[in-house]
């Protein structure tokens, strides 16, 4: 049986697992496998291994390859597995080929390292990356990799580039990109890739972008799935309740420390009963007071899911 194209398989909640480290600081593949397996069993639509939440920046090429292979093995074809590919073009190509060897279905092209390229440089980078393997590529727009609508159109014409994940949050720019690509008679998949994408889910839905990555799914799949259902069905009452009780406080807590978009998620996975270890340097663990605040926010989020939550009497 022929496998459908990756673009047709990317649906539902997109799961970005953390990478588990053992007490010695090395990758704990058994725990990583358990984390990936639990996410797929909970209803993930796809697994994005070794990306931002998975501390791509902190992994050796060998660790990267082993983690991607483990994710592919756990998925067993049930959902697609994509892997990060970043740094400069030569290294991004190397990681892409390692991901291909490990059996990944596609790539998330992370921003190039350190430099601030112009539009021609970005286009060349992504074109060379897409040509390096048969894997489909989703370009991650954020930080030093921000596209003009014209460059987005050129990428939409590039064989192998199937999507754009937006981690910038400029809705005016995203609307212009969507319009330009559509006006050119082309198509891309668009993703809300902000660190806690649910907070802006209603706004992105307004410009037709409904796919998003959910860091919350790593540690509270029940909350993440409830919000996803509410967004998909137009149940804005439930969406607003979860935003007010959980997502807004979580984003405000995330803003209290550098690297919290990763370290808070990893701490929350540990709170949920799976010891995935601490983040690797140069990231640091959250402050103890912030961990207490995180636990309280998760508790309030689950309370907002209870029958009758939000009802006035």
mmCIF file of C-alpha atoms in Angstrom:
data_model
loop_
_atom_site.group_PDB
_atom_site.id
_atom_site.type_symbol
_atom_site.label_atom_id
_atom_site.label_comp_id
_atom_site.label_asym_id
_atom_site.label_seq_id
_atom_site.Cartn_x
_atom_site.Cartn_y
_atom_site.Cartn_z
ATOM 1 C CA UNK A 1 0.000 0.000 0.000
ATOM 2 C CA UNK A 2 1.343 3.443 -0.959
ATOM 3 C CA UNK A 3 1.865 5.844 1.937
ATOM 4 C CA UNK A 4 -0.014 9.135 1.426
ATOM 5 C CA UNK A 5 2.117 12.281 1.004
ATOM 6 C CA UNK A 6 3.340 13.805 4.243
ATOM 7 C CA UNK A 7 1.272 16.955 3.669
ATOM 8 C CA UNK A 8 -1.873 14.817 3.743
ATOM 9 C CA UNK A 9 -0.828 13.055 6.956
ATOM 10 C CA UNK A 10 -0.141 16.117 9.113
ATOM 11 C CA UNK A 11 -3.306 16.631 11.088
ATOM 12 C CA UNK A 12 -4.383 16.863 14.696
ATOM 13 C CA UNK A 13 -2.119 17.873 17.552
ATOM 14 C CA UNK A 14 1.577 18.032 16.681
ATOM 15 C CA UNK A 15 3.700 16.488 19.454
ATOM 16 C CA UNK A 16 7.189 17.868 20.150
ATOM 17 C CA UNK A 17 8.642 15.462 22.732
ATOM 18 C CA UNK A 18 11.391 16.450 25.114
ATOM 19 C CA UNK A 19 14.647 14.506 24.934
ATOM 20 C CA UNK A 20 15.218 12.430 28.047
ATOM 21 C CA UNK A 21 18.588 12.542 29.811
ATOM 22 C CA UNK A 22 19.724 10.144 32.524
ATOM 23 C CA UNK A 23 21.513 10.908 35.806
ATOM 24 C CA UNK A 24 24.865 10.758 33.996
ATOM 25 C CA UNK A 25 23.719 13.403 31.539
ATOM 26 C CA UNK A 26 23.552 11.008 28.587
ATOM 27 C CA UNK A 27 20.485 10.404 26.448
ATOM 28 C CA UNK A 28 18.061 7.971 28.096
ATOM 29 C CA UNK A 29 16.561 6.235 25.082
ATOM 30 C CA UNK A 30 14.255 3.974 27.095
ATOM 31 C CA UNK A 31 12.603 6.939 28.813
ATOM 32 C CA UNK A 32 12.495 8.873 25.548
ATOM 33 C CA UNK A 33 10.740 5.921 23.921
ATOM 34 C CA UNK A 34 8.216 5.809 26.766
ATOM 35 C CA UNK A 35 7.550 9.534 26.357
ATOM 36 C CA UNK A 36 7.027 9.226 22.597
ATOM 37 C CA UNK A 37 4.868 6.115 22.997
ATOM 38 C CA UNK A 38 2.665 7.796 25.601
ATOM 39 C CA UNK A 39 2.151 10.804 23.346
ATOM 40 C CA UNK A 40 1.161 8.689 20.368
ATOM 41 C CA UNK A 41 -1.168 6.586 22.509
ATOM 42 C CA UNK A 42 -2.755 9.798 23.841
ATOM 43 C CA UNK A 43 -3.653 10.904 20.321
ATOM 44 C CA UNK A 44 -0.765 12.854 18.803
ATOM 45 C CA UNK A 45 -1.177 13.552 15.101
ATOM 46 C CA UNK A 46 2.575 13.604 14.408
ATOM 47 C CA UNK A 47 5.867 13.449 16.292
ATOM 48 C CA UNK A 48 8.510 16.150 15.799
ATOM 49 C CA UNK A 49 11.615 14.629 17.374
ATOM 50 C CA UNK A 50 14.761 16.548 18.331
ATOM 51 C CA UNK A 51 13.396 19.991 17.566
ATOM 52 C CA UNK A 52 13.309 23.043 19.841
ATOM 53 C CA UNK A 53 11.522 21.414 22.773
ATOM 54 C CA UNK A 54 13.711 18.354 22.232
ATOM 55 C CA UNK A 55 16.904 20.410 22.726
ATOM 56 C CA UNK A 56 18.215 19.917 19.196
ATOM 57 C CA UNK A 57 20.933 22.450 19.957
ATOM 58 C CA UNK A 58 22.320 20.269 22.762
ATOM 59 C CA UNK A 59 22.467 16.912 20.942
ATOM 60 C CA UNK A 60 25.424 15.353 19.184
ATOM 61 C CA UNK A 61 24.767 14.022 15.671
ATOM 62 C CA UNK A 62 24.908 10.478 17.033
ATOM 63 C CA UNK A 63 22.398 11.236 19.786
ATOM 64 C CA UNK A 64 20.161 12.943 17.254
ATOM 65 C CA UNK A 65 20.210 9.924 14.950
ATOM 66 C CA UNK A 66 19.483 7.508 17.806
ATOM 67 C CA UNK A 67 16.569 9.577 19.119
ATOM 68 C CA UNK A 68 14.993 9.987 15.688
ATOM 69 C CA UNK A 69 15.343 6.253 15.036
ATOM 70 C CA UNK A 70 13.742 5.502 18.409
ATOM 71 C CA UNK A 71 10.815 7.826 17.630
ATOM 72 C CA UNK A 72 10.336 6.184 14.232
ATOM 73 C CA UNK A 73 10.382 2.756 15.850
ATOM 74 C CA UNK A 74 7.802 3.747 18.453
ATOM 75 C CA UNK A 75 5.557 5.381 15.866
ATOM 76 C CA UNK A 76 5.669 2.236 13.712
ATOM 77 C CA UNK A 77 3.911 4.075 10.899
ATOM 78 C CA UNK A 78 0.923 5.090 13.022
ATOM 79 C CA UNK A 79 1.821 8.781 12.722
ATOM 80 C CA UNK A 80 4.540 10.590 10.771
ATOM 81 C CA UNK A 81 7.833 11.444 12.441
ATOM 82 C CA UNK A 82 9.699 14.615 11.551
ATOM 83 C CA UNK A 83 13.118 15.698 12.812
ATOM 84 C CA UNK A 84 14.866 19.007 13.274
ATOM 85 C CA UNK A 85 17.651 20.182 10.956
ATOM 86 C CA UNK A 86 19.565 23.333 11.746
ATOM 87 C CA UNK A 87 22.814 25.308 12.004
ATOM 88 C CA UNK A 88 24.506 26.354 8.738
ATOM 89 C CA UNK A 89 23.605 24.740 5.435
ATOM 90 C CA UNK A 90 26.333 22.056 5.508
ATOM 91 C CA UNK A 91 25.399 20.890 9.010
ATOM 92 C CA UNK A 92 21.672 21.146 8.302
ATOM 93 C CA UNK A 93 22.199 18.851 5.319
ATOM 94 C CA UNK A 94 24.156 16.431 7.510
ATOM 95 C CA UNK A 95 21.339 16.300 10.061
ATOM 96 C CA UNK A 96 18.809 15.883 7.253
ATOM 97 C CA UNK A 97 20.691 12.855 5.951
ATOM 98 C CA UNK A 98 20.947 11.396 9.443
ATOM 99 C CA UNK A 99 17.179 11.848 9.815
ATOM 100 C CA UNK A 100 16.637 10.110 6.481
ATOM 101 C CA UNK A 101 18.862 7.199 7.588
ATOM 102 C CA UNK A 102 16.876 6.968 10.827
ATOM 103 C CA UNK A 103 13.614 6.609 8.891
ATOM 104 C CA UNK A 104 12.049 10.034 9.451
ATOM 105 C CA UNK A 105 9.178 11.154 7.233
ATOM 106 C CA UNK A 106 10.153 14.813 7.055
ATOM 107 C CA UNK A 107 12.195 17.702 8.414
ATOM 108 C CA UNK A 108 11.575 20.869 10.382
ATOM 109 C CA UNK A 109 14.165 23.356 9.122
ATOM 110 C CA UNK A 110 15.279 25.320 12.182
ATOM 111 C CA UNK A 111 16.734 28.834 11.741
ATOM 112 C CA UNK A 112 20.376 29.023 10.617
ATOM 113 C CA UNK A 113 22.854 29.481 13.434
ATOM 114 C CA UNK A 114 23.925 32.964 14.590
ATOM 115 C CA UNK A 115 24.046 34.906 11.317
ATOM 116 C CA UNK A 116 21.241 37.127 10.011
ATOM 117 C CA UNK A 117 20.908 36.208 6.330
ATOM 118 C CA UNK A 118 19.161 38.206 3.637
ATOM 119 C CA UNK A 119 16.238 36.779 1.676
ATOM 120 C CA UNK A 120 18.455 35.381 -1.105
ATOM 121 C CA UNK A 121 20.593 33.587 1.481
ATOM 122 C CA UNK A 122 17.572 32.118 3.247
ATOM 123 C CA UNK A 123 16.119 30.902 -0.029
ATOM 124 C CA UNK A 124 19.391 29.285 -1.051
ATOM 125 C CA UNK A 125 19.730 27.645 2.385
ATOM 126 C CA UNK A 126 16.277 26.063 2.309
ATOM 127 C CA UNK A 127 16.550 25.129 -1.375
ATOM 128 C CA UNK A 128 19.819 23.262 -0.780
ATOM 129 C CA UNK A 129 18.407 21.579 2.316
ATOM 130 C CA UNK A 130 15.279 20.436 0.454
ATOM 131 C CA UNK A 131 17.413 19.068 -2.398
ATOM 132 C CA UNK A 132 19.701 17.091 -0.091
ATOM 133 C CA UNK A 133 17.240 14.292 0.731
ATOM 134 C CA UNK A 134 13.849 13.033 -0.439
ATOM 135 C CA UNK A 135 12.331 14.180 2.864
ATOM 136 C CA UNK A 136 9.707 16.922 2.773
ATOM 137 C CA UNK A 137 10.658 20.132 4.577
ATOM 138 C CA UNK A 138 8.718 22.534 6.787
ATOM 139 C CA UNK A 139 10.491 25.880 7.229
ATOM 140 C CA UNK A 140 10.446 27.344 10.741
ATOM 141 C CA UNK A 141 10.118 31.137 10.614
ATOM 142 C CA UNK A 142 11.449 32.893 13.719
ATOM 143 C CA UNK A 143 14.346 34.930 15.090
ATOM 144 C CA UNK A 144 16.860 35.420 12.252
ATOM 145 C CA UNK A 145 14.805 33.530 9.649
ATOM 146 C CA UNK A 146 11.901 35.805 8.709
ATOM 147 C CA UNK A 147 10.503 35.558 5.197
ATOM 148 C CA UNK A 148 8.968 38.158 2.948
ATOM 149 C CA UNK A 149 5.836 37.127 1.055
ATOM 150 C CA UNK A 150 7.945 36.983 -2.124
ATOM 151 C CA UNK A 151 10.397 34.530 -0.554
ATOM 152 C CA UNK A 152 7.505 32.438 0.754
ATOM 153 C CA UNK A 153 6.167 32.216 -2.808
ATOM 154 C CA UNK A 154 9.600 31.106 -4.025
ATOM 155 C CA UNK A 155 9.736 28.462 -1.304
ATOM 156 C CA UNK A 156 6.264 27.249 -2.235
ATOM 157 C CA UNK A 157 7.689 26.638 -5.734
ATOM 158 C CA UNK A 158 10.672 24.721 -4.316
ATOM 159 C CA UNK A 159 10.389 20.939 -4.679
ATOM 160 C CA UNK A 160 10.257 19.307 -1.271
ATOM 161 C CA UNK A 161 9.155 22.384 0.713
ATOM 162 C CA UNK A 162 5.612 21.716 1.938
ATOM 163 C CA UNK A 163 5.029 24.054 4.846
ATOM 164 C CA UNK A 164 5.824 27.114 6.919
ATOM 165 C CA UNK A 165 5.768 27.099 10.703
ATOM 166 C CA UNK A 166 5.462 30.579 12.166
ATOM 167 C CA UNK A 167 7.240 31.274 15.433
ATOM 168 C CA UNK A 168 7.308 35.027 14.938
ATOM 169 C CA UNK A 169 3.697 35.915 15.722
ATOM 170 C CA UNK A 170 3.321 38.731 13.199
ATOM 171 C CA UNK A 171 -0.230 38.078 11.980
ATOM 172 C CA UNK A 172 -0.073 40.908 9.440
ATOM 173 C CA UNK A 173 2.975 39.281 7.823
ATOM 174 C CA UNK A 174 1.407 35.826 7.942
ATOM 175 C CA UNK A 175 -1.791 37.080 6.285
ATOM 176 C CA UNK A 176 0.280 38.656 3.511
ATOM 177 C CA UNK A 177 2.275 35.428 3.066
ATOM 178 C CA UNK A 178 -0.881 33.303 2.893
ATOM 179 C CA UNK A 179 -2.421 35.726 0.393
ATOM 180 C CA UNK A 180 0.704 35.924 -1.794
ATOM 181 C CA UNK A 181 1.119 32.147 -1.974
ATOM 182 C CA UNK A 182 -2.578 31.679 -2.744
ATOM 183 C CA UNK A 183 -2.536 34.432 -5.382
ATOM 184 C CA UNK A 184 0.371 32.681 -7.093
ATOM 185 C CA UNK A 185 -1.779 29.556 -7.432
ATOM 186 C CA UNK A 186 0.452 27.670 -4.985
ATOM 187 C CA UNK A 187 -0.110 25.952 -1.670
ATOM 188 C CA UNK A 188 1.700 25.501 1.625
ATOM 189 C CA UNK A 189 0.775 24.039 4.966
ATOM 190 C CA UNK A 190 0.859 26.712 7.659
ATOM 191 C CA UNK A 191 1.500 26.110 11.350
ATOM 192 C CA UNK A 192 1.264 28.292 14.431
ATOM 193 C CA UNK A 193 4.637 27.620 16.030
ATOM 194 C CA UNK A 194 4.692 30.076 18.919
ATOM 195 C CA UNK A 195 6.007 28.575 22.203
ATOM 196 C CA UNK A 196 2.516 28.169 23.688
ATOM 197 C CA UNK A 197 0.554 28.199 20.469
ATOM 198 C CA UNK A 198 -2.839 27.696 22.074
ATOM 199 C CA UNK A 199 -2.809 31.228 23.489
ATOM 200 C CA UNK A 200 -2.908 32.629 19.950
ATOM 201 C CA UNK A 201 -4.907 29.793 18.405
ATOM 202 C CA UNK A 202 -8.095 31.816 18.020
ATOM 203 C CA UNK A 203 -6.222 34.633 16.291
ATOM 204 C CA UNK A 204 -4.437 32.286 13.881
ATOM 205 C CA UNK A 205 -7.698 30.522 13.144
ATOM 206 C CA UNK A 206 -8.990 33.879 11.952
ATOM 207 C CA UNK A 207 -6.509 33.856 9.058
ATOM 208 C CA UNK A 208 -7.107 30.194 8.287
ATOM 209 C CA UNK A 209 -4.175 28.642 10.191
ATOM 210 C CA UNK A 210 -5.409 25.810 12.391
ATOM 211 C CA UNK A 211 -2.399 23.478 12.621
ATOM 212 C CA UNK A 212 -0.131 24.133 15.592
ATOM 213 C CA UNK A 213 2.564 22.626 17.754
ATOM 214 C CA UNK A 214 1.611 21.966 21.356
ATOM 215 C CA UNK A 215 4.291 21.914 24.041
ATOM 216 C CA UNK A 216 1.504 21.401 26.595
ATOM 217 C CA UNK A 217 0.726 18.036 24.996
ATOM 218 C CA UNK A 218 4.077 16.815 26.391
ATOM 219 C CA UNK A 219 2.857 16.997 29.975
ATOM 220 C CA UNK A 220 -0.914 17.570 29.962
ATOM 221 C CA UNK A 221 -2.391 15.857 26.895
ATOM 222 C CA UNK A 222 -5.866 15.999 28.434
ATOM 223 C CA UNK A 223 -5.759 19.817 28.550
ATOM 224 C CA UNK A 224 -4.125 20.084 25.121
ATOM 225 C CA UNK A 225 -6.661 17.770 23.476
ATOM 226 C CA UNK A 226 -9.605 19.543 25.093
ATOM 227 C CA UNK A 227 -8.383 22.871 23.754
ATOM 228 C CA UNK A 228 -7.738 21.382 20.312
ATOM 229 C CA UNK A 229 -11.287 20.021 20.154
ATOM 230 C CA UNK A 230 -12.688 23.377 21.238
ATOM 231 C CA UNK A 231 -10.695 25.219 18.586
ATOM 232 C CA UNK A 232 -11.657 22.759 15.852
ATOM 233 C CA UNK A 233 -15.362 22.780 16.680
ATOM 234 C CA UNK A 234 -15.740 26.495 17.344
ATOM 235 C CA UNK A 235 -16.385 25.956 21.053
ATOM 236 C CA UNK A 236 -14.942 29.316 21.986
ATOM 237 C CA UNK A 237 -16.466 29.177 25.475
ATOM 238 C CA UNK A 238 -14.260 26.219 26.392
ATOM 239 C CA UNK A 239 -11.282 27.745 24.597
ATOM 240 C CA UNK A 240 -11.662 30.993 26.546
ATOM 241 C CA UNK A 241 -12.022 29.127 29.843
ATOM 242 C CA UNK A 242 -8.801 27.193 29.248
ATOM 243 C CA UNK A 243 -6.973 30.312 28.109
ATOM 244 C CA UNK A 244 -8.015 32.195 31.226
ATOM 245 C CA UNK A 245 -7.377 29.395 33.722
ATOM 246 C CA UNK A 246 -4.313 27.776 32.201
ATOM 247 C CA UNK A 247 -2.696 29.061 29.018
ATOM 248 C CA UNK A 248 -2.398 32.747 29.892
ATOM 249 C CA UNK A 249 -0.910 32.054 33.353
ATOM 250 C CA UNK A 250 1.451 29.507 31.778
ATOM 251 C CA UNK A 251 2.688 32.034 29.222
ATOM 252 C CA UNK A 252 3.138 34.648 31.933
ATOM 253 C CA UNK A 253 5.198 32.176 33.964
ATOM 254 C CA UNK A 254 7.222 31.264 30.881
ATOM 255 C CA UNK A 255 8.193 34.917 30.554
ATOM 256 C CA UNK A 256 9.846 34.910 33.999
ATOM 257 C CA UNK A 257 12.944 32.981 32.954
ATOM 258 C CA UNK A 258 15.167 32.517 29.952
ATOM 259 C CA UNK A 259 14.848 29.123 28.322
ATOM 260 C CA UNK A 260 11.580 28.413 30.117
ATOM 261 C CA UNK A 261 9.902 27.461 26.828
ATOM 262 C CA UNK A 262 11.931 24.246 27.178
ATOM 263 C CA UNK A 263 12.866 23.874 30.844
ATOM 264 C CA UNK A 264 9.325 24.451 32.160
ATOM 265 C CA UNK A 265 7.988 21.826 29.769
ATOM 266 C CA UNK A 266 10.604 19.329 30.870
ATOM 267 C CA UNK A 267 9.896 20.038 34.532
ATOM 268 C CA UNK A 268 6.171 19.537 33.916
ATOM 269 C CA UNK A 269 6.835 16.157 32.270
ATOM 270 C CA UNK A 270 8.691 15.139 35.419
ATOM 271 C CA UNK A 271 5.785 16.373 37.555
ATOM 272 C CA UNK A 272 3.532 14.129 35.509
ATOM 273 C CA UNK A 273 5.530 11.083 36.605
ATOM 274 C CA UNK A 274 8.139 10.484 33.888
ATOM 275 C CA UNK A 275 11.721 11.301 34.879
ATOM 276 C CA UNK A 276 13.130 12.790 31.676
ATOM 277 C CA UNK A 277 16.001 14.468 33.511
ATOM 278 C CA UNK A 278 17.042 18.090 33.481
ATOM 279 C CA UNK A 279 17.850 20.367 30.569
ATOM 280 C CA UNK A 280 21.404 20.469 29.311
ATOM 281 C CA UNK A 281 23.561 23.580 29.480
ATOM 282 C CA UNK A 282 23.431 26.340 28.457
ATOM 283 C CA UNK A 283 19.796 26.092 29.640
ATOM 284 C CA UNK A 284 19.047 26.039 33.365
ATOM 285 C CA UNK A 285 16.321 24.535 35.490
ATOM 286 C CA UNK A 286 13.391 26.729 36.622
ATOM 287 C CA UNK A 287 13.536 28.391 40.020
ATOM 288 C CA UNK A 288 11.840 26.435 42.866
ATOM 289 C CA UNK A 289 9.136 29.096 43.312
ATOM 290 C CA UNK A 290 8.353 28.890 39.624
ATOM 291 C CA UNK A 291 8.003 25.112 39.839
ATOM 292 C CA UNK A 292 5.406 25.564 42.579
ATOM 293 C CA UNK A 293 3.606 28.080 40.404
ATOM 294 C CA UNK A 294 3.739 25.642 37.471
ATOM 295 C CA UNK A 295 2.149 22.875 39.543
ATOM 296 C CA UNK A 296 -0.654 25.218 40.601
ATOM 297 C CA UNK A 297 -1.294 26.309 36.998
ATOM 298 C CA UNK A 298 -1.565 22.693 35.844
ATOM 299 C CA UNK A 299 -3.978 21.973 38.686
ATOM 300 C CA UNK A 300 -6.145 24.930 37.676
ATOM 301 C CA UNK A 301 -6.072 23.788 34.063
ATOM 302 C CA UNK A 302 -7.364 20.356 34.998
ATOM 303 C CA UNK A 303 -10.020 21.901 37.220
ATOM 304 C CA UNK A 304 -11.206 23.872 34.187
ATOM 305 C CA UNK A 305 -11.856 20.545 32.430
ATOM 306 C CA UNK A 306 -14.183 19.251 35.155
ATOM 307 C CA UNK A 307 -17.884 18.871 34.285
ATOM 308 C CA UNK A 308 -19.667 22.131 34.971
ATOM 309 C CA UNK A 309 -16.471 24.173 35.101
ATOM 310 C CA UNK A 310 -17.144 27.762 34.157
ATOM 311 C CA UNK A 311 -20.876 27.562 34.819
ATOM 312 C CA UNK A 312 -22.428 30.433 36.741
ATOM 313 C CA UNK A 313 -25.066 29.771 39.329
#
